[in-house]
Coordinates of C-alpha atoms in Angstrom, one line a residue:
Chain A
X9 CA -111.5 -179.8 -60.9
X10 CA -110.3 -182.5 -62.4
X11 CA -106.3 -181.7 -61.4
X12 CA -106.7 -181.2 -58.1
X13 CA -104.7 -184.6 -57.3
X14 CA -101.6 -182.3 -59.0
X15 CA -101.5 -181.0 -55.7
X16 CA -100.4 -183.8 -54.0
X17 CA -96.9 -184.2 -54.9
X18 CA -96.5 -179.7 -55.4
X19 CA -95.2 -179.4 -51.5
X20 CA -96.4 -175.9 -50.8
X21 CA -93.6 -174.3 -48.4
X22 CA -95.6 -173.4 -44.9
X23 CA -94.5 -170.3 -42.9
X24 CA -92.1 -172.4 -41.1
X25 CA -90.2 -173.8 -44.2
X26 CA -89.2 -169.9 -44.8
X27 CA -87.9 -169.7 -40.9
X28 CA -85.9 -172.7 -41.7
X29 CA -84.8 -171.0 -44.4
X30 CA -82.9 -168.4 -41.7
X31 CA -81.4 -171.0 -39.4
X32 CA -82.4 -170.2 -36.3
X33 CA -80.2 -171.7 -34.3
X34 CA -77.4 -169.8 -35.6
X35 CA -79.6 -166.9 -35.7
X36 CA -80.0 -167.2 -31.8
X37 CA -76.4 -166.6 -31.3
X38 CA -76.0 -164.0 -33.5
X39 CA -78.6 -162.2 -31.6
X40 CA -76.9 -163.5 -28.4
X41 CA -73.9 -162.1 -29.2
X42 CA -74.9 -158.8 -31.0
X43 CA -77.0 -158.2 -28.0
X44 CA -73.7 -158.4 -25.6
X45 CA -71.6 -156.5 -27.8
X46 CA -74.4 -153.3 -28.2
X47 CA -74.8 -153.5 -24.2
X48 CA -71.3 -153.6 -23.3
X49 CA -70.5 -151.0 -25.4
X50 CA -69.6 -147.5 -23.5
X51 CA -72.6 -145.1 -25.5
X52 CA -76.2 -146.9 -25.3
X53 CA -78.6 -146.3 -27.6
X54 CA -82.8 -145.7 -27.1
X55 CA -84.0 -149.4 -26.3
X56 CA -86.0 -149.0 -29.5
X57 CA -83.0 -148.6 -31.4
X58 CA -81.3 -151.3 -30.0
X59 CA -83.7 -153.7 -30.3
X60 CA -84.3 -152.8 -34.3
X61 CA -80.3 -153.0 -34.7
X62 CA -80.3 -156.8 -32.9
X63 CA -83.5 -157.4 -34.9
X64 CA -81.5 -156.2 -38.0
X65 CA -78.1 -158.0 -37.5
X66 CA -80.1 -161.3 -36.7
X67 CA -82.0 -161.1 -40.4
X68 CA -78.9 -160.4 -41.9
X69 CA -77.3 -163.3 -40.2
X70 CA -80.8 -165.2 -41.5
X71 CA -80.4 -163.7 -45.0
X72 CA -76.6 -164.9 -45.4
X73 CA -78.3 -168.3 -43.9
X74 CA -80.7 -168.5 -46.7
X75 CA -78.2 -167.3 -49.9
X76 CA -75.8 -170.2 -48.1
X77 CA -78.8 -173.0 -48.4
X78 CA -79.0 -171.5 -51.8
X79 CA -75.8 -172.3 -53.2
X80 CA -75.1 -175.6 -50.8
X81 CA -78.4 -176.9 -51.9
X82 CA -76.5 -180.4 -53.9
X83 CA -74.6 -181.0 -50.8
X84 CA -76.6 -180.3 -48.3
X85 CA -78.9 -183.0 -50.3
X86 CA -76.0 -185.7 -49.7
X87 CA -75.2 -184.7 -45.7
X88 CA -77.1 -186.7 -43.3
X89 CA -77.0 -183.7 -40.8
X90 CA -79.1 -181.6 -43.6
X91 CA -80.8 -183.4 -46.0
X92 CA -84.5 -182.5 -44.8
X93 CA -83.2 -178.7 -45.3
X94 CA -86.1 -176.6 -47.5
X95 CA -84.3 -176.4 -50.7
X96 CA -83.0 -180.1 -50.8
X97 CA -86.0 -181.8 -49.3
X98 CA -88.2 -179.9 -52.0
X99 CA -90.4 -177.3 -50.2
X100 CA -88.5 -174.2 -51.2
X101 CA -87.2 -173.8 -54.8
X102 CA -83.5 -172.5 -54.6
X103 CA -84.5 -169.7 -57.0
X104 CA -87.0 -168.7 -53.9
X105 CA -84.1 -168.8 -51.6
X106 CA -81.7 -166.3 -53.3
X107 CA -84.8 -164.1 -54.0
X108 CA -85.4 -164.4 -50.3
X109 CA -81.7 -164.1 -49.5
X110 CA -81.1 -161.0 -51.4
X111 CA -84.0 -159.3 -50.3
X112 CA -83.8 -159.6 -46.4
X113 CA -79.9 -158.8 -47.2
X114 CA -81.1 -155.6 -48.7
X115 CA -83.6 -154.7 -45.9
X116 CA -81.6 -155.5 -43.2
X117 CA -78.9 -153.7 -44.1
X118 CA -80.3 -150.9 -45.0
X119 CA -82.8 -150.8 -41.8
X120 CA -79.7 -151.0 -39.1
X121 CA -78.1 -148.4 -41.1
X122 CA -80.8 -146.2 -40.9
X123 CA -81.6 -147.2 -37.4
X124 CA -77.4 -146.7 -36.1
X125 CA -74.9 -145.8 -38.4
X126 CA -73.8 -146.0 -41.6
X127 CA -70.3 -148.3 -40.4
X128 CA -72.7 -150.7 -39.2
X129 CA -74.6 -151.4 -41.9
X130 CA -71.2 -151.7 -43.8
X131 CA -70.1 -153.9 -41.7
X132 CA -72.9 -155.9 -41.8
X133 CA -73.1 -156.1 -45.7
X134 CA -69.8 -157.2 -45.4
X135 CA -70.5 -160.0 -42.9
X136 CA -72.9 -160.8 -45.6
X137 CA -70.6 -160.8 -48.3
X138 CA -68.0 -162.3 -46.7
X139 CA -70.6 -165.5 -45.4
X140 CA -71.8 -165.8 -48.7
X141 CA -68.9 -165.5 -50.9
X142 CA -65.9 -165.6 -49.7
X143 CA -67.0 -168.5 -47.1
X144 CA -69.6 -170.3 -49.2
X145 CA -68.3 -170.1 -52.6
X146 CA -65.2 -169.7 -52.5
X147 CA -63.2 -171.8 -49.3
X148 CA -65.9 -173.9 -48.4
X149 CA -65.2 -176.4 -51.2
X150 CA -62.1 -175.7 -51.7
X151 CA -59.3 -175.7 -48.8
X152 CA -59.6 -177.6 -45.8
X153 CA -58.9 -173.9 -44.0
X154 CA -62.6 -173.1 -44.7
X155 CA -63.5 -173.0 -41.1
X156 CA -60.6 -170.9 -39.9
X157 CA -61.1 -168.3 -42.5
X158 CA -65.1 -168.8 -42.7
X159 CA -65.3 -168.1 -39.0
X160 CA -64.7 -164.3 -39.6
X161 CA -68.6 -164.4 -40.5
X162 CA -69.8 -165.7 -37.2
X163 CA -67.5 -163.4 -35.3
X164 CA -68.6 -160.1 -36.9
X165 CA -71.9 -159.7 -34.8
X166 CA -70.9 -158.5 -31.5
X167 CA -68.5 -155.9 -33.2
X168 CA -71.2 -155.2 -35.1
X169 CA -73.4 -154.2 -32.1
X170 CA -70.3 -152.5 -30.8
X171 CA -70.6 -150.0 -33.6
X172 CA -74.5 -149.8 -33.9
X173 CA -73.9 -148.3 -30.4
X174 CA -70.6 -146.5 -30.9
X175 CA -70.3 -145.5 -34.4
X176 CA -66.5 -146.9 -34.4
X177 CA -64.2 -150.2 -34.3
X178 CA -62.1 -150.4 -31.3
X179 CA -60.2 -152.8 -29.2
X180 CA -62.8 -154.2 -27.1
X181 CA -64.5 -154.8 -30.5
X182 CA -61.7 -156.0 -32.3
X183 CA -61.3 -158.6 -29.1
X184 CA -64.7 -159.9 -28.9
X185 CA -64.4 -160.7 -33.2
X186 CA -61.2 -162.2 -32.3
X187 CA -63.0 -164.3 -29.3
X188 CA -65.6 -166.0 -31.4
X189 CA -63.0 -166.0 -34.8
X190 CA -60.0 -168.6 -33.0
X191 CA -63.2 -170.1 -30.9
X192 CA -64.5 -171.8 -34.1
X193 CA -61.6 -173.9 -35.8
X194 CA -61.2 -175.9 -32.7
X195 CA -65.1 -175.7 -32.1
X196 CA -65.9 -177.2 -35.9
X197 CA -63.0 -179.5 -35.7
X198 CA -64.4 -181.3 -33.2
X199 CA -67.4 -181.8 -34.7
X200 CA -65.8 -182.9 -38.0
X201 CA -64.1 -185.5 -35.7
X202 CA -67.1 -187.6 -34.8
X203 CA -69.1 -186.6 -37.8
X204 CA -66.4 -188.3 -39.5
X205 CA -68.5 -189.9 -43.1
X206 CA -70.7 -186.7 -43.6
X207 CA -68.5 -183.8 -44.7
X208 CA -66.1 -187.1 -47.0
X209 CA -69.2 -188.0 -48.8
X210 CA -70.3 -184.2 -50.0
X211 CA -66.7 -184.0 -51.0
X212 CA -66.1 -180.9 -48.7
X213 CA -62.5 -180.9 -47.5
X214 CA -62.6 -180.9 -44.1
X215 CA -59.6 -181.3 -42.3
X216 CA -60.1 -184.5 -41.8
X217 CA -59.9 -185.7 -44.7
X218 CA -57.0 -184.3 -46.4
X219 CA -54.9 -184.1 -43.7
X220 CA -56.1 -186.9 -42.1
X221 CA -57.6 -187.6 -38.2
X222 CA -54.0 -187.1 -36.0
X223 CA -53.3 -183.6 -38.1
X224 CA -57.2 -182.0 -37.0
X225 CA -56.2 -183.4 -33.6
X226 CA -53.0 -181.7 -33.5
X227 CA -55.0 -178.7 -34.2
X228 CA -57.5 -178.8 -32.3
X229 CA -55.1 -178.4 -29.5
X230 CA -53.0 -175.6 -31.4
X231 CA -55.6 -173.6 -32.5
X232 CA -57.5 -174.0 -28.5
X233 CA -53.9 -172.3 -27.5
X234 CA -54.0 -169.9 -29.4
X235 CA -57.6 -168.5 -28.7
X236 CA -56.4 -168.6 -24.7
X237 CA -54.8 -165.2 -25.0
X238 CA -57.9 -163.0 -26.7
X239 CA -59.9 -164.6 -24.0
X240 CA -57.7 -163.6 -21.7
X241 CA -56.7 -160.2 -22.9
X242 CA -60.5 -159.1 -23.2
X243 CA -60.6 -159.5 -19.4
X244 CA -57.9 -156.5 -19.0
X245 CA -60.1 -154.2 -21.5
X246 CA -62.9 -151.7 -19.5
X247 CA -65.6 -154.1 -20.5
X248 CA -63.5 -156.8 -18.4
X249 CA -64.1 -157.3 -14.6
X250 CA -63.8 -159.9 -12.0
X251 CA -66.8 -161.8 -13.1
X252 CA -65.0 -162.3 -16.4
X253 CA -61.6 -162.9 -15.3
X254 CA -62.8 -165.3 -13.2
X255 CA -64.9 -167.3 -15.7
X256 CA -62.3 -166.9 -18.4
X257 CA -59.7 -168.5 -16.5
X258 CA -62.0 -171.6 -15.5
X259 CA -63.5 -171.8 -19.0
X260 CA -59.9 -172.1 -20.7
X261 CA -58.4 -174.2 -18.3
X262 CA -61.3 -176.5 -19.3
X263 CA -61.0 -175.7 -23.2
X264 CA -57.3 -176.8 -23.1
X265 CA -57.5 -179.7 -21.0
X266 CA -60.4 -181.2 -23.6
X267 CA -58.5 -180.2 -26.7
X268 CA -55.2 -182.0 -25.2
X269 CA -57.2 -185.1 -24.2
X270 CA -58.3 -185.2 -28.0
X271 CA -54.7 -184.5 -29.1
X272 CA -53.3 -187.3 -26.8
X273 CA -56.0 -189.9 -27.6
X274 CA -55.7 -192.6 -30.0
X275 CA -57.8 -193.1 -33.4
X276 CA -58.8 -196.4 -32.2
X277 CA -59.6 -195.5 -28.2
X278 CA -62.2 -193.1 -29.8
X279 CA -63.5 -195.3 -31.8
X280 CA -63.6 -197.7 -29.1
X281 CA -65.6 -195.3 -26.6
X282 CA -68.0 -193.3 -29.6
X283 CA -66.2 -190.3 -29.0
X284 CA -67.3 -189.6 -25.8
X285 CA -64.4 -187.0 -25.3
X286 CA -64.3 -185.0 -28.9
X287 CA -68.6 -185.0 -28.1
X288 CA -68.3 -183.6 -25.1
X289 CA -65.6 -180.7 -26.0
X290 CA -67.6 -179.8 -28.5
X291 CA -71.0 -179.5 -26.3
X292 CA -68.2 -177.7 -24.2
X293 CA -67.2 -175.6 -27.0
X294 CA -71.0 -174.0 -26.9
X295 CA -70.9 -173.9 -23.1
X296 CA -67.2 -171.8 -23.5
X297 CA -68.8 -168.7 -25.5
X298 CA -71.7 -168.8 -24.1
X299 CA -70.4 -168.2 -20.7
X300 CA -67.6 -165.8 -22.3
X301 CA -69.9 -163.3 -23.2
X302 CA -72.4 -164.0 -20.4
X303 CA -70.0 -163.1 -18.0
X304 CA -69.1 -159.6 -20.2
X305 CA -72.8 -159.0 -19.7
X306 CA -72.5 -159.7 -16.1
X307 CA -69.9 -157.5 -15.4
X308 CA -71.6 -154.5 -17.5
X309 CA -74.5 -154.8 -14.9
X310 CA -72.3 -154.6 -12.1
X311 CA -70.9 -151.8 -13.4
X312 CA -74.3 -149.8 -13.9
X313 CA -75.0 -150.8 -10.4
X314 CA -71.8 -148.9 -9.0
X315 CA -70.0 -152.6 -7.7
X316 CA -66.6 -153.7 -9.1
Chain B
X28 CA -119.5 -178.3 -50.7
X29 CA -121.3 -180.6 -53.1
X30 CA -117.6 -182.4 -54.2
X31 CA -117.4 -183.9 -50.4
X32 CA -120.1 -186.2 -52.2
X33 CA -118.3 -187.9 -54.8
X34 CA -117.2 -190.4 -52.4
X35 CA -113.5 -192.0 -52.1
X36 CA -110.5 -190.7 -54.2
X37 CA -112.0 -186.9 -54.5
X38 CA -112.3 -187.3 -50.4
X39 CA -108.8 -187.6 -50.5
X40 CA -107.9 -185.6 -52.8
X41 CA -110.1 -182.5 -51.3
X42 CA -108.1 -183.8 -47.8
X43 CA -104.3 -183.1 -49.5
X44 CA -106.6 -179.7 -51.3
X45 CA -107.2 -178.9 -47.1
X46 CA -103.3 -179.1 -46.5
X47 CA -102.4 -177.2 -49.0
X48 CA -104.6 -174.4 -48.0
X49 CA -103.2 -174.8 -44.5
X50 CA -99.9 -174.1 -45.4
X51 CA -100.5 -171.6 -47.9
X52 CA -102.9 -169.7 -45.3
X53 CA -99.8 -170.3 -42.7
X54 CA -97.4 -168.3 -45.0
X55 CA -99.9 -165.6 -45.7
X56 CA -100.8 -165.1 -42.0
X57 CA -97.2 -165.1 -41.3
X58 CA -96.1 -162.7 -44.1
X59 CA -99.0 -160.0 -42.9
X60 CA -97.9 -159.7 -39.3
X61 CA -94.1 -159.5 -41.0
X62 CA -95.2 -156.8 -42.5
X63 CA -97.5 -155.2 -39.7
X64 CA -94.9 -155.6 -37.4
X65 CA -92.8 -153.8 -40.0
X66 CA -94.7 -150.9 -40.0
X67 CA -94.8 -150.8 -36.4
X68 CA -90.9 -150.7 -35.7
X69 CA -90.7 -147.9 -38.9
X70 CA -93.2 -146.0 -36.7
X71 CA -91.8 -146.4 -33.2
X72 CA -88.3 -145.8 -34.6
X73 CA -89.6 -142.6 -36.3
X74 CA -91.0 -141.1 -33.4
X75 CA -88.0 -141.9 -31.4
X76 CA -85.7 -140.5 -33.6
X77 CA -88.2 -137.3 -33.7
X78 CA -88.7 -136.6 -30.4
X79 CA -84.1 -137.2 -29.8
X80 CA -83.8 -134.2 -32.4
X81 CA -81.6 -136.4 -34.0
X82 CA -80.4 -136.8 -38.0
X83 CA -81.6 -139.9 -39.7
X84 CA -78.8 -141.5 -38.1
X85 CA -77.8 -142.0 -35.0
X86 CA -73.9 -141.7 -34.3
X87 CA -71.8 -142.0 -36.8
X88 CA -68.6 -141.7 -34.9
X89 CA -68.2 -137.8 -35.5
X90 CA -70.5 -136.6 -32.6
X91 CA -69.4 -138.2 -29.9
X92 CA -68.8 -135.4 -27.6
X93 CA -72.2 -133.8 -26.8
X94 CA -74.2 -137.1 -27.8
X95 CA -77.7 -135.7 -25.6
X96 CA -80.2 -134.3 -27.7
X97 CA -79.9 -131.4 -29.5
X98 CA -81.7 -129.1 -31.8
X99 CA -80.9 -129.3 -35.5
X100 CA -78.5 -126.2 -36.3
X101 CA -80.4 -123.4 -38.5
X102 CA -83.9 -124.7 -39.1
X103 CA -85.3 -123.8 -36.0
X104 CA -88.6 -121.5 -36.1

């Protein structure tokens, strides 16, 4: 046993490191929103099916996490925000993360198929595809639209869910993709704001930094008008009520007052107060879809109980 | 364990051994009841789909009209 000191520098990956792996956190609203979009939805499935096609979407959203980690692993080694990542602190090799990747991509896609429909699985191999690909490979590094495009990904699940439980696409669906998809430029950009050195030093181009701090602003505000109307509209759709309506009007009022306080505001009066306001539109940014799609669920239950 | 004898550096060596095996018993413990759990769902979703009378699937968008269970057409004794 004379090599058993080799062992202390080989960092054996614990359960946990895998889970990591999946990010969680965005895994929890994926399931959030999957969840909503299944249990809105006018045809409900057994609750075992349901909870396998949630359980499915979510590993799918894991797997696209993992084959991300995978091919960011050299700058998510430079980013303060996720350096101690698996891959980049050591624990997992990124060969062990595509292998990983692939295979959950495989089973989870196949599994909610199986378990729903055939359009769901397709649409969640494309959510995969499209993460992975299209987001990660392709725009990420190279146009400083990477989050408005790349935010297609995070707005597939509760359309997803739709169609576990329907077997079709349809407006409410389309509305709730469209809810999440405008939701995220002004979301990210916000974050990019006061996060200012991190995405400059991996060499990503955030908006930030090509176009500079005043142009993101300008957007934020733009982009937070635009996503007013799909808020709005999903109100007037059958899966809309009063709970809705009522929460959607408070929640943009407070979206757009935020995103024109950062518009208005000056480089140097941020600077001056640590972005206190672009922080807290952003923790309200969470907050705003959260609520969105609590509300859909509230109104769902008022409608199985005969009210409104 | 007659290496816990050989005093100082194999102490602490056999302590980082102990770690490892932590972690590696963490991944297999974790990986088995994946895989139990697995099973489980493949089960409870195969007798559910059973006793609906459904296909393999469950709506693909076709049968909307009619979606309580029925018997499959022709096969039945």
């Amino acid at each position: 046993m004379t090599d058993i000191r080799s062992y202390e520098d080989n960092r054996d990956a614990g359960f946990g490191d895998y889970v990591q792996l999946l990010k969680p956190r965005v895994m929890s609203l994926v399931v959030f929103t999957a969840l909503v979009g299944l249990l809105v939805a006018p045809v409900s499935l057994h609750p075992v099916e349901a909870f396998t096609a949630v359980l499915f979407i979510a590993l799918g959203g894991g797997a696209s996490g993992a084959l991300n980690m995978w091919w960011d692993a050299d700058i998510d080694a430079i980013m303060r925000r996720t350096k101690s990542r698996p891959i980049p602190s050591g624990r997992i090799e990124a060969g062990e993360a595509l292998a990983v990747g692939l295979a959950l991509s495989g089973i989870s896609v196949v599994m909610l198929a199986l378990a729903t429909n055939v359009l769901a699985g397709a649409l969640l191999a494309f959510t995969i595809f499209f993460y992975v690909v299209i987001y990660s490979v392709w725009l990420k590094r190279s146009t400083p639209q990477n989050i408005v495009i790349g935010g297609a990904a995070g707005a597939f699940p509760p359309m997803i869910g739709w169609v576990a439980a329907t077997g079709s696409v349809s407006l409410e669906a389309f509305l709730m993709f469209m809810l999440i998809f405008m939701w995220t430029p002004p979301h990210f950009w916000a974050l990019a704001l006061f996060m200012k050195s991190d995405y400059g030093d991996a060499k990503v181009p955030m908006l930030t930094e090509t176009h500079g701090r005043r142009v993101t602003r300008a957007h934020v505000w733009w982009y937070t008008v635009a996503l007013v109307p799909f808020s709005l509209a999903l109100g007037f759709t059958p899966i809309g009520g009063n709970v809705y309506l009522a929460a959607s009007v408070v929640l943009n009022l407070g979206f757009l007052r935020g995103a024109w306080t950062i518009w208005r505001r000056d480089e140097t009066v941020a600077e001056a107060d640590g972005y206190k306001v672009e922080k807290s539109v952003f923790r309200f940014s969470l907050l705003y879809l959260f609520l969105h799609f609590t509300a859909l669920l509230a109104d769902a239950a008022l409608r199985a109980w005969g009210g409104f | 364990m007659p290496r816990c004898a050989l005093g100082g550096a194999s102490e602490v060596a056999l302590h980082v051994e102990t770690e490892m095996h932590r972690r590696r018993f963490s991944r297999n413990l974790g990986l088995g009841l994946v895989l139990a759990a697995f099973v489980a769902l493949v089960f409870a979703l195969t007798v559910v789909k059973v006793t609906q009378g459904d296909r393999m699937h469950a709506n693909d968008g076709k049968s909307m009209a009619g979606t309580a269970a029925q018997p499959a057409t022709g096969t039945a004794p």
